[in-house]
mmCIF file of C-alpha atoms in Angstrom:
data_model
loop_
_atom_site.group_PDB
_atom_site.id
_atom_site.type_symbol
_atom_site.label_atom_id
_atom_site.label_comp_id
_atom_site.label_asym_id
_atom_site.label_seq_id
_atom_site.Cartn_x
_atom_site.Cartn_y
_atom_site.Cartn_z
ATOM 1 C CA MET A 1 -3.467 -23.866 19.685
ATOM 2 C CA ASN A 2 -0.510 -21.506 19.244
ATOM 3 C CA LYS A 3 1.921 -21.607 22.562
ATOM 4 C CA GLU A 4 3.737 -18.013 21.845
ATOM 5 C CA SER A 5 3.713 -15.962 24.382
ATOM 6 C CA VAL A 6 1.986 -12.810 25.346
ATOM 7 C CA LEU A 7 2.844 -10.139 27.974
ATOM 8 C CA ILE A 8 -0.121 -7.223 28.366
ATOM 9 C CA VAL A 9 1.009 -4.102 30.355
ATOM 10 C CA GLU A 10 -2.384 -1.643 31.074
ATOM 11 C CA ASP A 11 -3.361 -0.181 33.966
ATOM 12 C CA GLU A 12 -6.578 -0.493 33.907
ATOM 13 C CA GLU A 13 -7.999 -4.482 35.424
ATOM 14 C CA LYS A 14 -11.217 -4.308 33.370
ATOM 15 C CA ILE A 15 -9.161 -3.857 29.865
ATOM 16 C CA LEU A 16 -6.052 -5.764 31.400
ATOM 17 C CA ARG A 17 -8.807 -8.969 32.476
ATOM 18 C CA LEU A 18 -10.583 -8.851 28.535
ATOM 19 C CA LEU A 19 -7.016 -9.214 27.169
ATOM 20 C CA GLU A 20 -6.181 -12.094 29.090
ATOM 21 C CA LEU A 21 -9.405 -14.036 29.196
ATOM 22 C CA GLU A 22 -9.262 -13.056 24.605
ATOM 23 C CA LEU A 23 -5.394 -14.061 24.302
ATOM 24 C CA GLU A 24 -5.613 -17.394 26.568
ATOM 25 C CA ILE A 25 -9.432 -18.299 24.586
ATOM 26 C CA GLU A 26 -7.254 -18.001 21.192
ATOM 27 C CA GLY A 27 -4.507 -20.243 22.849
ATOM 28 C CA TYR A 28 -1.492 -18.062 24.122
ATOM 29 C CA GLN A 29 0.393 -17.885 27.125
ATOM 30 C CA VAL A 30 -0.419 -14.627 28.784
ATOM 31 C CA GLY A 31 1.740 -12.329 31.233
ATOM 32 C CA LYS A 32 0.599 -10.108 32.708
ATOM 33 C CA ALA A 33 1.837 -6.173 35.046
ATOM 34 C CA MET A 34 -0.101 -3.220 35.638
ATOM 35 C CA ASP A 35 2.656 -0.259 36.336
ATOM 36 C CA GLY A 36 6.020 0.058 34.495
ATOM 37 C CA LYS A 37 8.045 -1.425 37.534
ATOM 38 C CA GLU A 38 6.207 -4.577 37.377
ATOM 39 C CA ALA A 39 6.491 -5.035 33.665
ATOM 40 C CA LEU A 40 10.299 -4.117 33.045
ATOM 41 C CA GLU A 41 10.202 -6.815 36.043
ATOM 42 C CA ALA A 42 8.924 -9.587 33.715
ATOM 43 C CA TYR A 43 9.719 -8.504 30.972
ATOM 44 C CA GLN A 44 13.591 -9.463 32.489
ATOM 45 C CA SER A 45 11.792 -12.901 33.684
ATOM 46 C CA ARG A 46 11.504 -14.181 30.582
ATOM 47 C CA LYS A 47 11.219 -14.720 26.801
ATOM 48 C CA TRP A 48 8.027 -13.114 25.340
ATOM 49 C CA ASP A 49 7.294 -13.595 21.651
ATOM 50 C CA LEU A 50 4.443 -9.731 22.016
ATOM 51 C CA ILE A 51 4.791 -7.450 24.397
ATOM 52 C CA LEU A 52 0.953 -5.169 24.773
ATOM 53 C CA LEU A 53 2.148 -2.146 25.773
ATOM 54 C CA ASP A 54 -0.900 0.548 27.210
ATOM 55 C CA VAL A 55 1.042 3.946 26.540
ATOM 56 C CA MET A 56 -0.434 5.483 30.042
ATOM 57 C CA LEU A 57 1.332 3.766 33.369
ATOM 58 C CA PRO A 58 1.853 4.988 36.729
ATOM 59 C CA GLY A 59 5.595 5.225 37.481
ATOM 60 C CA ILE A 60 7.216 3.623 34.303
ATOM 61 C CA SER A 61 5.263 5.256 31.416
ATOM 62 C CA GLY A 62 5.173 3.233 28.023
ATOM 63 C CA ILE A 63 7.220 5.157 25.976
ATOM 64 C CA GLU A 64 10.077 4.758 28.576
ATOM 65 C CA LEU A 65 9.611 1.391 28.679
ATOM 66 C CA LEU A 66 9.493 0.911 25.484
ATOM 67 C CA ARG A 67 12.988 2.875 25.480
ATOM 68 C CA LYS A 68 14.499 0.722 27.814
ATOM 69 C CA ILE A 69 13.761 -2.606 25.113
ATOM 70 C CA ARG A 70 14.501 -1.079 22.851
ATOM 71 C CA THR A 71 18.050 -0.140 24.179
ATOM 72 C CA LYS A 72 19.172 -4.019 24.610
ATOM 73 C CA ASN A 73 16.307 -6.427 22.528
ATOM 74 C CA ASN A 74 15.315 -5.714 18.819
ATOM 75 C CA PHE A 75 13.589 -8.481 18.275
ATOM 76 C CA THR A 76 10.734 -8.495 20.737
ATOM 77 C CA PRO A 77 7.218 -7.271 18.649
ATOM 78 C CA VAL A 78 5.710 -4.222 20.509
ATOM 79 C CA ILE A 79 2.483 -2.989 20.119
ATOM 80 C CA LEU A 80 1.468 0.321 21.502
ATOM 81 C CA LEU A 81 -1.692 1.065 23.078
ATOM 82 C CA THR A 82 -2.935 4.698 22.747
ATOM 83 C CA ALA A 83 -5.329 6.945 23.820
ATOM 84 C CA LYS A 84 -7.489 8.531 20.931
ATOM 85 C CA GLY A 85 -5.838 11.594 19.915
ATOM 86 C CA SER A 86 -2.279 10.942 21.266
ATOM 87 C CA VAL A 87 -0.601 11.859 18.053
ATOM 88 C CA GLU A 88 3.009 12.555 19.775
ATOM 89 C CA ASP A 89 2.764 9.119 22.070
ATOM 90 C CA LYS A 90 2.225 7.207 18.379
ATOM 91 C CA VAL A 91 5.202 9.101 16.547
ATOM 92 C CA SER A 92 7.587 8.334 19.506
ATOM 93 C CA GLY A 93 6.419 5.008 20.058
ATOM 94 C CA LEU A 94 7.136 4.050 16.514
ATOM 95 C CA ASP A 95 10.621 5.602 16.303
ATOM 96 C CA LEU A 96 11.849 4.200 18.988
ATOM 97 C CA GLY A 97 10.664 0.988 17.600
ATOM 98 C CA ALA A 98 6.880 0.139 17.730
ATOM 99 C CA ASN A 99 5.980 -2.257 15.407
ATOM 100 C CA ASP A 100 2.535 -1.039 15.359
ATOM 101 C CA TYR A 101 0.021 0.801 17.693
ATOM 102 C CA ILE A 102 -3.639 0.520 18.642
ATOM 103 C CA THR A 103 -6.168 3.393 19.723
ATOM 104 C CA LYS A 104 -8.489 2.662 22.394
ATOM 105 C CA PRO A 105 -11.178 1.679 22.413
ATOM 106 C CA PHE A 106 -10.821 -0.930 19.933
ATOM 107 C CA GLN A 107 -12.443 -4.331 18.477
ATOM 108 C CA ILE A 108 -10.766 -7.009 20.342
ATOM 109 C CA GLU A 109 -10.546 -8.594 16.741
ATOM 110 C CA GLU A 110 -8.629 -6.136 15.252
ATOM 111 C CA LEU A 111 -6.597 -6.499 17.525
ATOM 112 C CA LEU A 112 -6.012 -10.151 17.248
ATOM 113 C CA ALA A 113 -5.985 -9.433 13.971
ATOM 114 C CA ARG A 114 -3.032 -6.875 14.236
ATOM 115 C CA ILE A 115 -0.884 -9.464 16.813
ATOM 116 C CA ARG A 116 -0.939 -12.508 14.133
ATOM 117 C CA ALA A 117 0.599 -10.121 11.712
ATOM 118 C CA VAL A 118 2.782 -8.583 14.180
ATOM 119 C CA LEU A 119 4.109 -12.028 15.140
ATOM 120 C CA ARG A 120 4.014 -13.202 11.193
ATOM 121 C CA MET A 121 6.589 -9.943 10.436
ATOM 122 C CA ARG A 122 8.602 -10.390 13.323
ATOM 123 C CA PRO A 123 12.329 -10.420 12.722
ATOM 124 C CA ALA A 124 14.065 -13.722 11.826
ATOM 125 C CA ALA A 125 15.857 -15.350 14.210
ATOM 126 C CA PRO A 126 19.713 -14.287 13.646
ATOM 127 C CA SER A 127 21.818 -16.581 12.082
ATOM 128 C CA MET A 128 24.361 -18.978 13.451
ATOM 129 C CA GLU A 129 26.943 -16.725 12.411
ATOM 130 C CA ALA A 130 25.488 -13.906 14.314
ATOM 131 C CA GLU A 131 24.549 -15.993 17.557
ATOM 132 C CA ILE A 132 28.136 -17.228 17.930
ATOM 133 C CA GLY A 133 29.611 -13.289 17.292
ATOM 134 C CA GLY A 134 27.331 -11.485 16.889
ATOM 135 C CA TRP A 135 28.005 -9.726 13.931
ATOM 136 C CA LEU A 136 26.209 -9.570 10.661
ATOM 137 C CA ASN A 137 27.999 -7.940 7.829
ATOM 138 C CA THR A 138 28.714 -6.950 4.198
ATOM 139 C CA ALA A 139 31.895 -6.368 2.053
ATOM 140 C CA ASP A 140 33.252 -3.231 5.314
ATOM 141 C CA LEU A 141 30.101 -2.751 6.864
ATOM 142 C CA LYS A 142 29.508 -4.597 10.572
ATOM 143 C CA VAL A 143 26.552 -5.141 12.115
ATOM 144 C CA ASN A 144 26.131 -6.143 15.905
ATOM 145 C CA VAL A 145 23.164 -7.539 16.425
ATOM 146 C CA LYS A 146 23.706 -7.483 20.257
ATOM 147 C CA THR A 147 25.175 -4.230 21.098
ATOM 148 C CA ARG A 148 23.299 -2.900 17.724
ATOM 149 C CA GLU A 149 27.071 -1.455 16.750
ATOM 150 C CA VAL A 150 27.745 0.008 13.180
ATOM 151 C CA ILE A 151 30.924 0.016 12.097
ATOM 152 C CA ARG A 152 32.163 0.622 7.991
ATOM 153 C CA GLY A 153 35.562 0.242 7.183
ATOM 154 C CA ASP A 154 37.199 2.154 10.966
ATOM 155 C CA SER A 155 33.849 4.283 11.782
ATOM 156 C CA HIS A 156 31.234 3.594 13.817
ATOM 157 C CA ILE A 157 27.867 5.342 12.851
ATOM 158 C CA GLU A 158 25.391 6.242 14.997
ATOM 159 C CA LEU A 159 21.981 5.580 13.812
ATOM 160 C CA THR A 160 18.401 6.439 14.980
ATOM 161 C CA PRO A 161 16.536 2.677 16.687
ATOM 162 C CA LYS A 162 14.104 3.189 13.329
ATOM 163 C CA GLU A 163 17.204 3.444 10.940
ATOM 164 C CA TYR A 164 18.930 1.218 12.778
ATOM 165 C CA ASP A 165 15.408 -1.432 11.731
ATOM 166 C CA LEU A 166 15.602 -0.273 8.624
ATOM 167 C CA LEU A 167 19.545 -1.537 8.245
ATOM 168 C CA LEU A 168 19.254 -4.711 9.918
ATOM 169 C CA TYR A 169 16.021 -5.671 7.899
ATOM 170 C CA LEU A 170 18.060 -4.911 4.671
ATOM 171 C CA LEU A 171 20.921 -6.966 5.925
ATOM 172 C CA LYS A 172 19.489 -9.997 7.139
ATOM 173 C CA ASN A 173 18.533 -9.975 3.964
ATOM 174 C CA LYS A 174 21.273 -8.745 1.324
ATOM 175 C CA ARG A 175 21.150 -9.818 -2.425
ATOM 176 C CA GLN A 176 17.157 -9.721 -2.196
ATOM 177 C CA VAL A 177 14.719 -6.334 -3.878
ATOM 178 C CA LEU A 178 12.449 -5.512 -0.969
ATOM 179 C CA SER A 179 9.394 -3.428 -2.369
ATOM 180 C CA ARG A 180 8.293 -0.599 -0.129
ATOM 181 C CA ASP A 181 5.845 -2.385 0.778
ATOM 182 C CA GLN A 182 7.725 -5.420 2.895
ATOM 183 C CA ILE A 183 9.286 -2.820 3.911
ATOM 184 C CA LEU A 184 7.889 -0.593 5.551
ATOM 185 C CA GLY A 185 5.379 -3.860 6.687
ATOM 186 C CA ALA A 186 8.181 -5.149 8.929
ATOM 187 C CA VAL A 187 9.897 -1.953 9.599
ATOM 188 C CA TRP A 188 7.068 -0.211 10.382
ATOM 189 C CA GLY A 189 3.956 -2.500 11.375
ATOM 190 C CA TYR A 190 0.732 -3.614 10.220
ATOM 191 C CA ASP A 191 -1.336 -0.615 8.858
ATOM 192 C CA PHE A 192 1.663 2.343 9.268
ATOM 193 C CA GLN A 193 -0.217 5.327 9.251
ATOM 194 C CA GLY A 194 2.513 8.115 8.611
ATOM 195 C CA GLU A 195 3.411 9.366 5.325
ATOM 196 C CA THR A 196 3.269 7.001 2.175
ATOM 197 C CA ASN A 197 7.284 8.450 1.076
ATOM 198 C CA VAL A 198 8.642 7.331 4.850
ATOM 199 C CA VAL A 199 10.845 4.561 3.481
ATOM 200 C CA ASP A 200 12.190 6.340 0.896
ATOM 201 C CA VAL A 201 13.188 8.862 3.519
ATOM 202 C CA TYR A 202 14.844 6.866 6.049
ATOM 203 C CA ILE A 203 16.876 4.840 2.954
ATOM 204 C CA ARG A 204 18.251 8.772 1.947
ATOM 205 C CA TYR A 205 19.023 9.607 6.323
ATOM 206 C CA VAL A 206 20.749 5.758 5.902
ATOM 207 C CA ARG A 207 22.785 5.894 2.710
ATOM 208 C CA LYS A 208 23.743 9.608 4.326
ATOM 209 C CA LYS A 209 25.437 8.110 7.088
ATOM 210 C CA LEU A 210 26.436 4.769 5.684
ATOM 211 C CA GLU A 211 28.533 5.780 2.281
ATOM 212 C CA TYR A 212 28.997 9.363 2.850
ATOM 213 C CA GLY A 213 33.119 9.179 2.811
ATOM 214 C CA PHE A 214 33.039 5.462 0.971
ATOM 215 C CA GLU A 215 33.479 4.972 -2.319
ATOM 216 C CA THR A 216 30.984 1.982 -2.309
ATOM 217 C CA PRO A 217 27.697 2.074 -2.503
ATOM 218 C CA LEU A 218 25.740 -0.356 -0.496
ATOM 219 C CA ILE A 219 22.028 0.281 -0.876
ATOM 220 C CA HIS A 220 20.734 0.216 -4.035
ATOM 221 C CA THR A 221 17.374 1.418 -5.497
ATOM 222 C CA VAL A 222 15.602 -0.963 -8.042
ATOM 223 C CA ARG A 223 13.549 1.229 -10.220
ATOM 224 C CA GLY A 224 9.865 0.774 -9.940
ATOM 225 C CA VAL A 225 10.163 -1.716 -7.061
ATOM 226 C CA GLY A 226 12.398 -0.975 -3.924
ATOM 227 C CA TYR A 227 15.663 -1.451 -2.934
ATOM 228 C CA VAL A 228 18.636 -4.136 -2.135
ATOM 229 C CA MET A 229 21.658 -3.941 0.028
ATOM 230 C CA LYS A 230 24.436 -5.710 -1.965
ATOM 231 C CA ASP A 231 28.673 -5.446 -2.425
ATOM 232 C CA ALA A 232 30.017 -4.161 -5.646
ATOM 233 C CA LYS A 233 30.461 -8.351 -6.517
#
């Protein structure tokens, strides 16, 4: 039995109770909240391994709650529970850093599989160096995993949440060649249903912000495989 903790944020009582029972049967520690304000308090009260977040909530919406979470925490996985056809919510959630989404009504077996997949792919804990100073670096690039600051040389670089997620994943795995599928799974989540070239598009976005005006490229293309982050050494 696993001891991982899941916070369920859902305003429909029957769905909330069903999810609570199923997750407890699977061995998860479960917390629950029925509106955005209650969810924010529950989120701040302890560390959670995963959050199941309904988009349509009274008070603070699920998308706004996700935005608040991601301004302070880039590591806790979030799976959105979305209404059928709510494409805008799915896109907004993924752009804000949701790891995955599932559309209502859903099969509980599929949701449990997605939870397991997201937990397997969650970001590794920061290294001891990062825990002490908050910084990860390569060459003249520094990323603060606590404040989300990105600095190259003397320049502060502004990234969107998804661009930051991509950069952080490359940096945590620097000098390792990562396939597009690996990047897609880690940054966009299990069974992403967007454009298949999304990795290449976002690599271009990050390269433009990270490398324009600098002599040394940091993100390198490995033809036929994917990408690797390394300095010139």
